[in-house]
Coordinates of C-alpha atoms and ligand atoms in Angstrom, one line a residue:
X108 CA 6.9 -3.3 29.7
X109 CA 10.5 -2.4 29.6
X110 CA 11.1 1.1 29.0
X111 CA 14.3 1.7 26.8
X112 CA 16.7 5.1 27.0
X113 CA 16.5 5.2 23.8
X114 CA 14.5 3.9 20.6
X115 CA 16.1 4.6 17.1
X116 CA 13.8 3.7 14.1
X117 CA 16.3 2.4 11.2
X118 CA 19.5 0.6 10.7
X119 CA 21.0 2.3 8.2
X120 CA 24.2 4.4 8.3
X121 CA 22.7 7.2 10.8
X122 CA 20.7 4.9 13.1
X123 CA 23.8 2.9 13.5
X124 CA 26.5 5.7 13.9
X125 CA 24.1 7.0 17.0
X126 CA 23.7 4.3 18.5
X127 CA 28.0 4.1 18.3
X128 CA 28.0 7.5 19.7
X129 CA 25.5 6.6 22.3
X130 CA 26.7 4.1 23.8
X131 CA 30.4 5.7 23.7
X132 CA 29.1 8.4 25.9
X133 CA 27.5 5.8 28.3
X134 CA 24.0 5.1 27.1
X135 CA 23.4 1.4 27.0
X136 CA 20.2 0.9 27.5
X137 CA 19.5 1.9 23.3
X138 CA 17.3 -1.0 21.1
X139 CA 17.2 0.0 17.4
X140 CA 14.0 -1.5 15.4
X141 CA 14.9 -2.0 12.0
X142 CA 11.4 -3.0 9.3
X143 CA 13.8 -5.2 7.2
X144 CA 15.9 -8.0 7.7
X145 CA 19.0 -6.3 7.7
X146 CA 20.8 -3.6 7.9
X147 CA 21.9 -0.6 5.4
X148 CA 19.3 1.3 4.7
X149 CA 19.4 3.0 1.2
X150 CA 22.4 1.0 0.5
X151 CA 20.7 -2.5 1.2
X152 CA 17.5 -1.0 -1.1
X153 CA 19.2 0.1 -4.0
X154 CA 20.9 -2.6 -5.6
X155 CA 20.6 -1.4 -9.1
X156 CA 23.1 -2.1 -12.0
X157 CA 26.0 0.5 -11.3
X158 CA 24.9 1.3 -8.0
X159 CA 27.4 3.3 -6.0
X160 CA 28.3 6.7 -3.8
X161 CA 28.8 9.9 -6.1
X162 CA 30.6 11.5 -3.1
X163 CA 34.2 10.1 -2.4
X164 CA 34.1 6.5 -0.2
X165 CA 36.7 9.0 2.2
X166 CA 34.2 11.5 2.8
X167 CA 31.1 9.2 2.4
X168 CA 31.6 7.3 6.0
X169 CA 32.1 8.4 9.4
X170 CA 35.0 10.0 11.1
X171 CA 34.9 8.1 14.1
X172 CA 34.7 4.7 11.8
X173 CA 37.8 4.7 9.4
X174 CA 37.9 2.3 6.7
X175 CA 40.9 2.2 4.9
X176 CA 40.5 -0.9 2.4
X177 CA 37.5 1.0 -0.1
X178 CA 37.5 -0.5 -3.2
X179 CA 37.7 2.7 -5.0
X180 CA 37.3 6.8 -4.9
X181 CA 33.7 6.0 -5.4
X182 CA 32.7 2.7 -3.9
X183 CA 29.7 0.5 -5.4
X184 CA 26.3 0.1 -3.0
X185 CA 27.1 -3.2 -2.1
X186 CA 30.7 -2.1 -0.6
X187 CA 29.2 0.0 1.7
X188 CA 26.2 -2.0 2.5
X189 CA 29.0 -4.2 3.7
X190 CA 30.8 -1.4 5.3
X191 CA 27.6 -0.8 7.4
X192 CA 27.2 -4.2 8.2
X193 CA 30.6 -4.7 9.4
X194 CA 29.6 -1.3 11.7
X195 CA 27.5 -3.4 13.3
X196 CA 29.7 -5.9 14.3
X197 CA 32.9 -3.6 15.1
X198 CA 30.7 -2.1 18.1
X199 CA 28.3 -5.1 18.6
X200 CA 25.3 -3.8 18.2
X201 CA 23.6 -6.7 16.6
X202 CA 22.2 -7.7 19.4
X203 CA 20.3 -4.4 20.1
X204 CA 18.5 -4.7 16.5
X205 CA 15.3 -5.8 16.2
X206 CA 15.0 -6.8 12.7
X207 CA 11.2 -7.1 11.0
X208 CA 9.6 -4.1 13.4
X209 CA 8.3 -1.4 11.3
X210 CA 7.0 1.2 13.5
X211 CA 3.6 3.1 12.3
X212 CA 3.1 5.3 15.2
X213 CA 4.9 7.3 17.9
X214 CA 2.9 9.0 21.2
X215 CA 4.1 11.1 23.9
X216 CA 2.9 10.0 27.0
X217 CA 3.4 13.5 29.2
X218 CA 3.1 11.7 32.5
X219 CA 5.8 9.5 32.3
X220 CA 7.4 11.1 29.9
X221 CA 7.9 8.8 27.5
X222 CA 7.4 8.2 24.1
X223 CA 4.8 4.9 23.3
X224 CA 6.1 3.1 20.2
X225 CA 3.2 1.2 18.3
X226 CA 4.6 -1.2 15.0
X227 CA 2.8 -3.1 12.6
X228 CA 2.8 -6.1 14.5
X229 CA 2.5 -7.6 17.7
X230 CA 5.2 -5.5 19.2
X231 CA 5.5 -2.2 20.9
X232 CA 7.8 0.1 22.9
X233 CA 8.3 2.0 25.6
X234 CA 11.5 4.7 25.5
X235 CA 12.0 7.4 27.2
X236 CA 13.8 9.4 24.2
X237 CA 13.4 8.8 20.3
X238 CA 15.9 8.8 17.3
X239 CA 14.0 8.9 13.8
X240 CA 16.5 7.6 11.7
X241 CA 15.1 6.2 8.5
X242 CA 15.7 8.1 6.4
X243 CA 14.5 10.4 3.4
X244 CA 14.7 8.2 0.2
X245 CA 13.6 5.1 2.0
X246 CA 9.9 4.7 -0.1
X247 CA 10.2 4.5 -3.5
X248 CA 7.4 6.4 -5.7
X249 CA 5.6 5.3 -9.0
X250 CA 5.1 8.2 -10.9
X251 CA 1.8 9.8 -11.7
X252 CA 1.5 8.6 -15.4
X253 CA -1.5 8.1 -17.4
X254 CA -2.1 4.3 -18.1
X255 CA 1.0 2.8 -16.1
X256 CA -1.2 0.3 -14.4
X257 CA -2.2 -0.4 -17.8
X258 CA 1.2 -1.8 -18.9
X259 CA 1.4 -5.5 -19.5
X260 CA 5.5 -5.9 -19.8
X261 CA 7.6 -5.9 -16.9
X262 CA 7.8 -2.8 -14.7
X263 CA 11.2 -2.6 -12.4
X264 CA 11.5 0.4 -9.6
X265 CA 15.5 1.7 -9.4
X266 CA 15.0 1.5 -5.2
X267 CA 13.4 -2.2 -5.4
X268 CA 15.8 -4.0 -8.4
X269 CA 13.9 -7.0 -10.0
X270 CA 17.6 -9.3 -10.2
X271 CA 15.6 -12.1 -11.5
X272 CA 14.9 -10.3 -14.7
X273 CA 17.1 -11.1 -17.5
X274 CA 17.4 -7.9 -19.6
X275 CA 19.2 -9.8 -22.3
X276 CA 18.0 -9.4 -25.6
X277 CA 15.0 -7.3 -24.6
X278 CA 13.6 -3.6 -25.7
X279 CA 14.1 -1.5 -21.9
X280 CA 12.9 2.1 -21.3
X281 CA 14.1 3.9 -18.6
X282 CA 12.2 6.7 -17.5
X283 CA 14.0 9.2 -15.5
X284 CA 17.9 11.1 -15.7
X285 CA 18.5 11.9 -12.3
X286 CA 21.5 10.8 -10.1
X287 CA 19.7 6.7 -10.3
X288 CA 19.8 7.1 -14.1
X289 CA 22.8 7.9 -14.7
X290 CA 24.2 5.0 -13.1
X291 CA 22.1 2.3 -14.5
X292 CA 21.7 3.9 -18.0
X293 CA 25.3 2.6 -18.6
X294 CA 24.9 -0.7 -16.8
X295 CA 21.6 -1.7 -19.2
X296 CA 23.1 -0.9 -22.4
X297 CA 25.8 -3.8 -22.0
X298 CA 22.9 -6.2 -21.7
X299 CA 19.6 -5.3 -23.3
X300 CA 19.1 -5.1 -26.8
X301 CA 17.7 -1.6 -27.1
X302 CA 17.7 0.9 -24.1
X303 CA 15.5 4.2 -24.7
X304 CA 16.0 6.7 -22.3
X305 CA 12.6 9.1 -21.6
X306 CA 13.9 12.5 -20.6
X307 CA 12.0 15.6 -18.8
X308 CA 14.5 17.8 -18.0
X309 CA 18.3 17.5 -18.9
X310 CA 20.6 17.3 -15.8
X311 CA 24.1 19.0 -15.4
X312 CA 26.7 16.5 -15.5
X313 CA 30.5 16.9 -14.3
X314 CA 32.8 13.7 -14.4
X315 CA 33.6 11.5 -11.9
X316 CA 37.0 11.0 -11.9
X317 CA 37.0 7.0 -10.2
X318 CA 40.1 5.0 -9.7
X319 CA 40.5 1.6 -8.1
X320 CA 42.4 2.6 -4.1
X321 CA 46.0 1.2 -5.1
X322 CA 46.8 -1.6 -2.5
X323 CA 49.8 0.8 -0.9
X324 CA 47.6 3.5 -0.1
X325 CA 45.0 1.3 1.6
X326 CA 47.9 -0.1 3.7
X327 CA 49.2 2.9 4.4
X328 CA 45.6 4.2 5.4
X329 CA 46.0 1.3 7.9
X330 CA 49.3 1.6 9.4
X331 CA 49.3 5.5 9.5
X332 CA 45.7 6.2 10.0
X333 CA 46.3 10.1 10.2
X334 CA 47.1 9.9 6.2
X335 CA 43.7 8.6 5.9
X336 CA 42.4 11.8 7.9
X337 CA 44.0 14.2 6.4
X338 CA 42.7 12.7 2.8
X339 CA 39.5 12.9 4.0
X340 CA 40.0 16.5 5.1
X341 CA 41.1 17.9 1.6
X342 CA 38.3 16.2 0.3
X343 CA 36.0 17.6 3.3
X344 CA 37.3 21.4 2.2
X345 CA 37.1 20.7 -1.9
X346 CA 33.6 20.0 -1.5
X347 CA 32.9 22.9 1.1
X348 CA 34.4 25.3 -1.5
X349 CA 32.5 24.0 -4.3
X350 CA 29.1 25.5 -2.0
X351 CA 30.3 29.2 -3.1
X352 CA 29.0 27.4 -6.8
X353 CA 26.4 25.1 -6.4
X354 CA 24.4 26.5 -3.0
X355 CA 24.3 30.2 -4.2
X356 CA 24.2 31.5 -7.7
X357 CA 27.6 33.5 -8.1
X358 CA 30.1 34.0 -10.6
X359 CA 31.3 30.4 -9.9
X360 CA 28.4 28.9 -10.6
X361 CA 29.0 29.8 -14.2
X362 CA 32.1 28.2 -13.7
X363 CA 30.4 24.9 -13.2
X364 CA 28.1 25.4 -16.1
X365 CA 31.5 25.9 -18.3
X366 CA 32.6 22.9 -16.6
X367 CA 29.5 21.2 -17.3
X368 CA 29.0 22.0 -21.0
X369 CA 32.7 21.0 -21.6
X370 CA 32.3 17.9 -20.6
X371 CA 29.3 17.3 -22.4
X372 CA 31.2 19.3 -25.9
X373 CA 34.3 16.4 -25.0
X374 CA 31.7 13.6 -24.8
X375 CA 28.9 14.5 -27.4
X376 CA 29.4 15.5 -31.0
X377 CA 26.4 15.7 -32.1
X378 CA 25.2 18.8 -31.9
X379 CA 21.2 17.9 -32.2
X380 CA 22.1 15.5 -29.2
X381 CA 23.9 17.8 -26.9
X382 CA 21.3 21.0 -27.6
X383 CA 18.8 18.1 -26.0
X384 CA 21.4 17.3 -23.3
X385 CA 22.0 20.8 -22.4
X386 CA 20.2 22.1 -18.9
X387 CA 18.4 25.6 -18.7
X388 CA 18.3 26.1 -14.6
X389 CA 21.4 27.2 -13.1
X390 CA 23.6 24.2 -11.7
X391 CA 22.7 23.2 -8.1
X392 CA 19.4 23.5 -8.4
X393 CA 18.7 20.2 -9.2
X394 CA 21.4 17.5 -7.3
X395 CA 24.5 18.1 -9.4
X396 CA 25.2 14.5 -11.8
X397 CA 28.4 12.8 -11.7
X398 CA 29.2 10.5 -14.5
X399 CA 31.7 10.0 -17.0
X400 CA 29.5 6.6 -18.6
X401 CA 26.7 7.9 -19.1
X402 CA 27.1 10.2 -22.0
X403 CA 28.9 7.6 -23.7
X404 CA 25.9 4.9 -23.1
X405 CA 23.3 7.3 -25.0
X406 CA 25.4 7.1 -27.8
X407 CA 26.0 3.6 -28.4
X408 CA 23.8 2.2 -31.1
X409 CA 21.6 0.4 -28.9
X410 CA 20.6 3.4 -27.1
X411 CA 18.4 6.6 -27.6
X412 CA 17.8 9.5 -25.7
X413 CA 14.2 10.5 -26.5
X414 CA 13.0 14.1 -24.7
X415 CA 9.5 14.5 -26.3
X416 CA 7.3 14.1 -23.4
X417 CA 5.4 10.9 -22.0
X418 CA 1.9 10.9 -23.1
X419 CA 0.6 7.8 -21.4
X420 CA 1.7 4.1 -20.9
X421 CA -0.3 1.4 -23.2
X422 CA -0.8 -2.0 -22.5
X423 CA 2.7 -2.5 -24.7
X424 CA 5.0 0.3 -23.9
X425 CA 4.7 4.3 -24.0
X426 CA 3.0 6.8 -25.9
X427 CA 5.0 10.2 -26.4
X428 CA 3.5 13.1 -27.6
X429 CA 4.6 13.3 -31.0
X430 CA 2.1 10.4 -31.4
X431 CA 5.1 7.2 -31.7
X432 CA 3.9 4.1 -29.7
X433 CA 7.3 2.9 -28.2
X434 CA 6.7 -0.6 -28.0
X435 CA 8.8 -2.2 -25.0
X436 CA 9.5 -5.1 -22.7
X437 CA 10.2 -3.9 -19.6
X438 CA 10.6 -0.4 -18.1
X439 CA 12.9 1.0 -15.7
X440 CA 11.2 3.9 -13.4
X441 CA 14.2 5.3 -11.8
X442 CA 11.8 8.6 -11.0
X443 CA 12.6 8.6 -7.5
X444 CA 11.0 8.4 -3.9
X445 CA 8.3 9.4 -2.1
X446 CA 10.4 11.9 -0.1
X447 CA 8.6 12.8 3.8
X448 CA 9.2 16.9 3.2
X449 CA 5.7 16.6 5.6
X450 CA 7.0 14.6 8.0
X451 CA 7.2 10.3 8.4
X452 CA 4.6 8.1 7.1
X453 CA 2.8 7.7 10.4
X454 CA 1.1 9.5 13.3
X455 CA 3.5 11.5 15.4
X456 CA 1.5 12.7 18.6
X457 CA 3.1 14.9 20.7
X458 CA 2.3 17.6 23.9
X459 CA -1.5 18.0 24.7
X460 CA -2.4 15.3 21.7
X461 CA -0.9 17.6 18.7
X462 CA -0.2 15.8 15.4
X463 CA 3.0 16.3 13.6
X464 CA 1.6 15.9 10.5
X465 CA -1.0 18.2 10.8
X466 CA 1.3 20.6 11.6
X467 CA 4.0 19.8 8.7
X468 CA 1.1 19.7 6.0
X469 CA 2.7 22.5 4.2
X470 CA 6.6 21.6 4.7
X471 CA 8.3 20.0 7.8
X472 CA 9.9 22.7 9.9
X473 CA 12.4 21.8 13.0
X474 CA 15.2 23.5 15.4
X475 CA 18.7 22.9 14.1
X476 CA 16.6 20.2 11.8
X477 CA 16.6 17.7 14.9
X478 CA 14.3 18.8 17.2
X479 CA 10.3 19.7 17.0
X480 CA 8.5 22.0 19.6
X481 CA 5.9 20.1 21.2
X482 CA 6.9 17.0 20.2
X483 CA 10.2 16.4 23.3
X484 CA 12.6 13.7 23.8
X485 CA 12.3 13.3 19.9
X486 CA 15.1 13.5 17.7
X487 CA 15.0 13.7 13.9
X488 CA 18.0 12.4 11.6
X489 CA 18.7 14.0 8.5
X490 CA 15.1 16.1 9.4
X491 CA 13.9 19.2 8.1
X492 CA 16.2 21.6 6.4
X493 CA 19.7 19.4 7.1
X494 CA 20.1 18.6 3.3
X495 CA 23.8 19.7 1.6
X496 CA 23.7 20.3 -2.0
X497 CA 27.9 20.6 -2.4
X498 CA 29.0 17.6 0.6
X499 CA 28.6 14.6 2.2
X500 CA 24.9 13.8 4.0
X501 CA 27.5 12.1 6.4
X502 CA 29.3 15.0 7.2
X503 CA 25.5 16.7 7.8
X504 CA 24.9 13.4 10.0
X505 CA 27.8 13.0 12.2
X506 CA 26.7 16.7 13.6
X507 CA 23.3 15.6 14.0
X508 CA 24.7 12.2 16.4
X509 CA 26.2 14.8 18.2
X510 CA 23.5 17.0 19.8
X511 CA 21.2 14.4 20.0
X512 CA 23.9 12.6 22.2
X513 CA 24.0 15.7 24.0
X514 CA 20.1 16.1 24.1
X515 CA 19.6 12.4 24.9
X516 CA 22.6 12.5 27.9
X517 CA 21.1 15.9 29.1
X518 CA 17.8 14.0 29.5
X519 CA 18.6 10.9 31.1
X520 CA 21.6 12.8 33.5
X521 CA 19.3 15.0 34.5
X522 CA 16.2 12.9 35.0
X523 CA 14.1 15.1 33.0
X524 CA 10.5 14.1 32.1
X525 CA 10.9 15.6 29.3
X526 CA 13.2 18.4 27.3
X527 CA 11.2 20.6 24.3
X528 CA 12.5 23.1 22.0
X529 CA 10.8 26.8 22.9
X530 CA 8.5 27.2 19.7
X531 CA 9.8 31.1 19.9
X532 CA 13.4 29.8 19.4
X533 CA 12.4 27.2 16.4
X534 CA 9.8 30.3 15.0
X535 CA 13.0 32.6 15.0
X536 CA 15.5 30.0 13.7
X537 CA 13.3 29.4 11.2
X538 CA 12.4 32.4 9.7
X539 CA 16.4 33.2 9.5
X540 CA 16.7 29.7 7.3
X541 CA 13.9 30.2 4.9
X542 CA 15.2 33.8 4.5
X543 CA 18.5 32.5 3.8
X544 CA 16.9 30.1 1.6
X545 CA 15.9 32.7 -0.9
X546 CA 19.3 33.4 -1.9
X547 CA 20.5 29.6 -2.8
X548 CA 19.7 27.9 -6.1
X549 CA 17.4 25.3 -5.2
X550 CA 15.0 28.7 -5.1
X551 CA 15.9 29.9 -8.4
X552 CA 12.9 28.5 -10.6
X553 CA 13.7 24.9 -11.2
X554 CA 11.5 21.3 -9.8
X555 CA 13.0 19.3 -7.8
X556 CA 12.0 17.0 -4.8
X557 CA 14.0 19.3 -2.5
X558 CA 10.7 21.3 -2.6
X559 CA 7.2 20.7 -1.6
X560 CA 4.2 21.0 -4.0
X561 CA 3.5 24.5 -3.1
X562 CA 7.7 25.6 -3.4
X563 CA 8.4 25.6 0.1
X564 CA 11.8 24.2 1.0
X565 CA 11.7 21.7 4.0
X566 CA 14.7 19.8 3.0
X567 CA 18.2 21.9 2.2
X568 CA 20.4 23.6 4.9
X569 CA 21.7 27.0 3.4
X570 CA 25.0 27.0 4.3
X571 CA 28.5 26.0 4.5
X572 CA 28.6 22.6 6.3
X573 CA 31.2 24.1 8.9
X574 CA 28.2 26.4 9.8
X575 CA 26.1 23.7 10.1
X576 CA 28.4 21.8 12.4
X577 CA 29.0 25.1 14.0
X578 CA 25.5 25.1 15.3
X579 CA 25.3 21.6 15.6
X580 CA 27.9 21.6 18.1
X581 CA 26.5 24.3 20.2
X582 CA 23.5 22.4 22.4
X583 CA 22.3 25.5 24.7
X584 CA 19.9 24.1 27.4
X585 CA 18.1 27.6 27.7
X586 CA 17.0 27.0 23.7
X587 CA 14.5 24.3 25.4
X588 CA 12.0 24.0 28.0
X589 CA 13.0 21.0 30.5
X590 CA 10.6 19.4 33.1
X591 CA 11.8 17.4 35.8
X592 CA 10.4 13.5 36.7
X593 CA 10.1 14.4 39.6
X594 CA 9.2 18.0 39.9
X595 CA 5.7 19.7 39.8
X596 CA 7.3 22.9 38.5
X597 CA 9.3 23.9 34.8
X598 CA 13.0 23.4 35.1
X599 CA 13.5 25.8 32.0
X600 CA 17.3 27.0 32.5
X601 CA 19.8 29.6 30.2
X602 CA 22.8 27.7 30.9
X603 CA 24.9 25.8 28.0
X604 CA 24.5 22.4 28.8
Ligands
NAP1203 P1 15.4 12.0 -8.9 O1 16.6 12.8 -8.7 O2 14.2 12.6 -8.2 O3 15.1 11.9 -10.4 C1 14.0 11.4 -10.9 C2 14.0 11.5 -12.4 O4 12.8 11.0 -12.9 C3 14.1 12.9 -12.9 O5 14.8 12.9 -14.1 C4 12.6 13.3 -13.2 O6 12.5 14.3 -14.2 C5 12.1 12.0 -13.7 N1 10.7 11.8 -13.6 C6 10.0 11.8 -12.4 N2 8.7 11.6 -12.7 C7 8.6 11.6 -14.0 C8 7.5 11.5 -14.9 N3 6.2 11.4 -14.4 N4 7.7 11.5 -16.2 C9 8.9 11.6 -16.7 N5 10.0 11.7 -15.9 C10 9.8 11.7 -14.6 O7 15.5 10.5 -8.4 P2 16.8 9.6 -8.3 O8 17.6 9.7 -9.5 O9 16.3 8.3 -7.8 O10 17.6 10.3 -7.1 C11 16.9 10.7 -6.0 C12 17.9 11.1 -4.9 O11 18.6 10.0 -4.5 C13 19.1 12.0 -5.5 O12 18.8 13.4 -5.6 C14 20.1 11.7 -4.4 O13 19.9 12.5 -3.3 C15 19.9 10.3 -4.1 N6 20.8 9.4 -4.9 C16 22.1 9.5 -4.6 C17 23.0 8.7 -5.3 C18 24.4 8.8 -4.9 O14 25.2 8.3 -5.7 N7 24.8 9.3 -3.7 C19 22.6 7.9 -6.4 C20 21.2 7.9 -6.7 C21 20.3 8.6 -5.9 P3 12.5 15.9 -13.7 O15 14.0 16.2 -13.5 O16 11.9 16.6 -14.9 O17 11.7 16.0 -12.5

């Protein structure tokens, strides 16, 4: 069986941008296994009414990719599903996809020193180094609610969009207000006849200020590309200032909340509905909402917020607790995913047969979030701890291609069996991020699915993104333990590579 340089699982935005970078920097030998039938990853999933990007199109995409024809300051799913797609072609890499493979296992085979690939079909793989790049939010979740399966009208998922349902006319619920919501709350209210919207916990809102790109600044993105960069770089530093708000709780975060509450005082007059509206955690906690709809859709006269809690589905609708039966035809769960803070769906075997999720059971912890002692040649995309609450996951991403370029180049130039992170180095860097942790406001007392069951935080980097990239950038050979093919003996070195 061949054995490839390098296996990335997922063809969305991050497995495609490494594989760019890779074979830039001379690594050709990459195939990319993909379980659907195309590529785009959360963009090709969620195709939901008012699906779109609520970071800027500018700062949403890569660097080294520059688009200058978006649609808009905040493009819709399907224009940057395309925008992926249209990756893929720019650096033809079609032909390294293979489209239908879903891995469900990954074994490191210490004598060769490569990684064994099994799938859910006939396939399998041999590679000598390993991206895992699919993703976060790529399994949708059906909440734990009493009697759900018990409902007999039609249930839709916000990640898997029924498009064959006609909503016209009908009585919708949809359960949920997070950042999927507050999109497709003010999509359903232009077509179904009655929308109720089932609250938990109100989210902070800010407005999204979205304007059409006028046609003279996409051409002038094109002819004078640098314009484009340096948009992209006030956006880049707007959003880095907005950290000293929404990662750590400071005076500015009050700022925010003002921010917050104004909008919703500009939006809402009635005062019953906006004390219901109103969040008690302080913003950041939760992902920050950005809408200027959706406020407006609650209040048209086919619409109701209702906040008294979920009681149970029946086989006709949902039971709150003050005892109403709402009686419905179909209901949206936009409640989100099934988020892998303990690691992916499937068995990761690594040195001397050691499981990765028996290891991650209580929260996934990693080395600069890409790397995992005793698990080598394995790199993780948006892993453990590589989350930003205040910019774009692409920023985050692009640092991540980076050192596994460098990790993956360091491996195959030097011929090295394999290369592991020093489980001192990821114990120390560790317990300097969850210290760090402490201090930002995803710790400061709300739920959210940046946390595990138990509280712990596997998912959010503390920290500027210019720190993170700082770090990201800095690949030190002597931070790993590196063991030639062809050597008996450690290679271990100190030097930068
Ligand atoms: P989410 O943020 O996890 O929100 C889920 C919503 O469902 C919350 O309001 C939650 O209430 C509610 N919920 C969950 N289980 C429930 C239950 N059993 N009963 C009642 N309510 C329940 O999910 P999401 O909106 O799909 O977003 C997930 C993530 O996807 C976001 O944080 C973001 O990273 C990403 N996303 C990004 C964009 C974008 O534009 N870039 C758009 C959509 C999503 P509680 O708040 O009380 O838990």
């Amino acid at each position: 069986m061949h054995t490839y340089d390098t296996l990335i699982v997922g063809a969305g935005f991050s497995g495609i941008g490494t594989a760019i970078k890779l074979t830039e920097a001379g690594v050709d030998d990459v195939v990319i296994v993909e379980r659907d039938q195309r590529v785009g990853g959360t963009w090709r999933d969620n195709t939901y009414p008012g699906a779109a990007c609520d970071i800027p199109s500018l700062l949403y995409s890569f660097s080294f990719v520059a688009n200058p024809t978006w649609s808009r300051a905040y493009s819709p799913a399907d224009e940057i599903r395309q925008h992926i797609e249209d990756m893929v072609d720019r650096f033809d890499l079609r032909r390294r996809i293979d489209f239908g493979v879903e891995v469900n296992g990954l074994a490191f085979d210490e004598t060769d020193g490569v990684w064994d690939v099994s799938t859910t079909g006939r396939r399998s793989y041999r590679a000598r180094t390993v991206v895992l790049a699919s993703g976060p939010l790529t399994d949708h979740a059906w909440p734990d609610i009493r009697g759900i399966d018990t409902y007999e009208g039609h249930k839709i998922h916000s990640a898997d969009w029924d498009h064959d349902y006609d909503f016209t006319g009908k009585r919708v619920a949809v359960i949920g207000t997070g950042a999927s919501a507050v999109q497709i709350v003010p999509e359903l209210v232009k077509q179904a006849a009655f929308v109720k919207v089932f609250q938990r916990t109100p989210g902070w809102v800010i407005p999204r200020l979205d304007v059409a790109t006028p046609a003279r600044a996409q051409e002038l993105f094109a002819k004078v590309p640098a314009v484009q960069r340096l948009a992209r770089q006030a956006l880049f530093w707007g959003h880095e200032a907005s950290a000293t708000a929404l990662v750590w709780k400071s005076p500015l975060s009050s700022v925010v909340a003002r921010l917050g509450k104004a909008h919703l005082k500009r939006q809402v007059k009635d005062p019953w509905l906006r004390r219901q509206l109103t969040p008690d955690f302080t913003p950041g906690c939760k992902r920050m909402l950005v809408s200027s709809d959706y406020y407006p859709a609650l209040q048209r006269d086919n619409c109701k917020l209702i906040d008294w809690p979920i009681a149970a589905m029946s086989p006709v609708g949902i039971r709150t607790c003050d005892g109403v039966e709402h009686h419905l035809d179909a209901v949206v769960f936009a409640t989100g995913y099934d988020v892998h803070l303990t690691g992916p769906p499937y068995p990761v075997t690594g040195l001397g047969g050691r499981s990765l999720a028996a290891e991650w059971t209580r929260g996934a912890q990693a080395y600069k979030s890409i790397n995992a002692s005793g698990y080598p040649n394995l790199f993780f995309m948006t892993g453990p701890n590589s989350g930003p609450g205040h910019n774009s996951l692409l920023v985050f991403v692009e640092g991540q291609i980076d050192y596994a370029v460098a990790g993956i180049t360091t491996i195959l130039r030097n011929d090295l069996r394999y290369l592991d992170v020093r489980d001192d180095v990821q114990r120390r860097h560790n317990e300097q991020l969850q210290k760090r942790l402490t201090k930002t406001t995803w710790m400061s007392g709300c739920n959210s699915w940046y946390l595990t069951a138990d509280g712990f935080n596997a998912s959010m980097y503390p920290g500027f993104a210019t720190q993170y990239l700082r770090q990201m950038r800095d690949f030190q050979l002597g931070d790993y333990v590196a063991q030639a093919r062809h050597a008996a003996a450690a290679v271990g070195s100190r030097s930068s590579a």
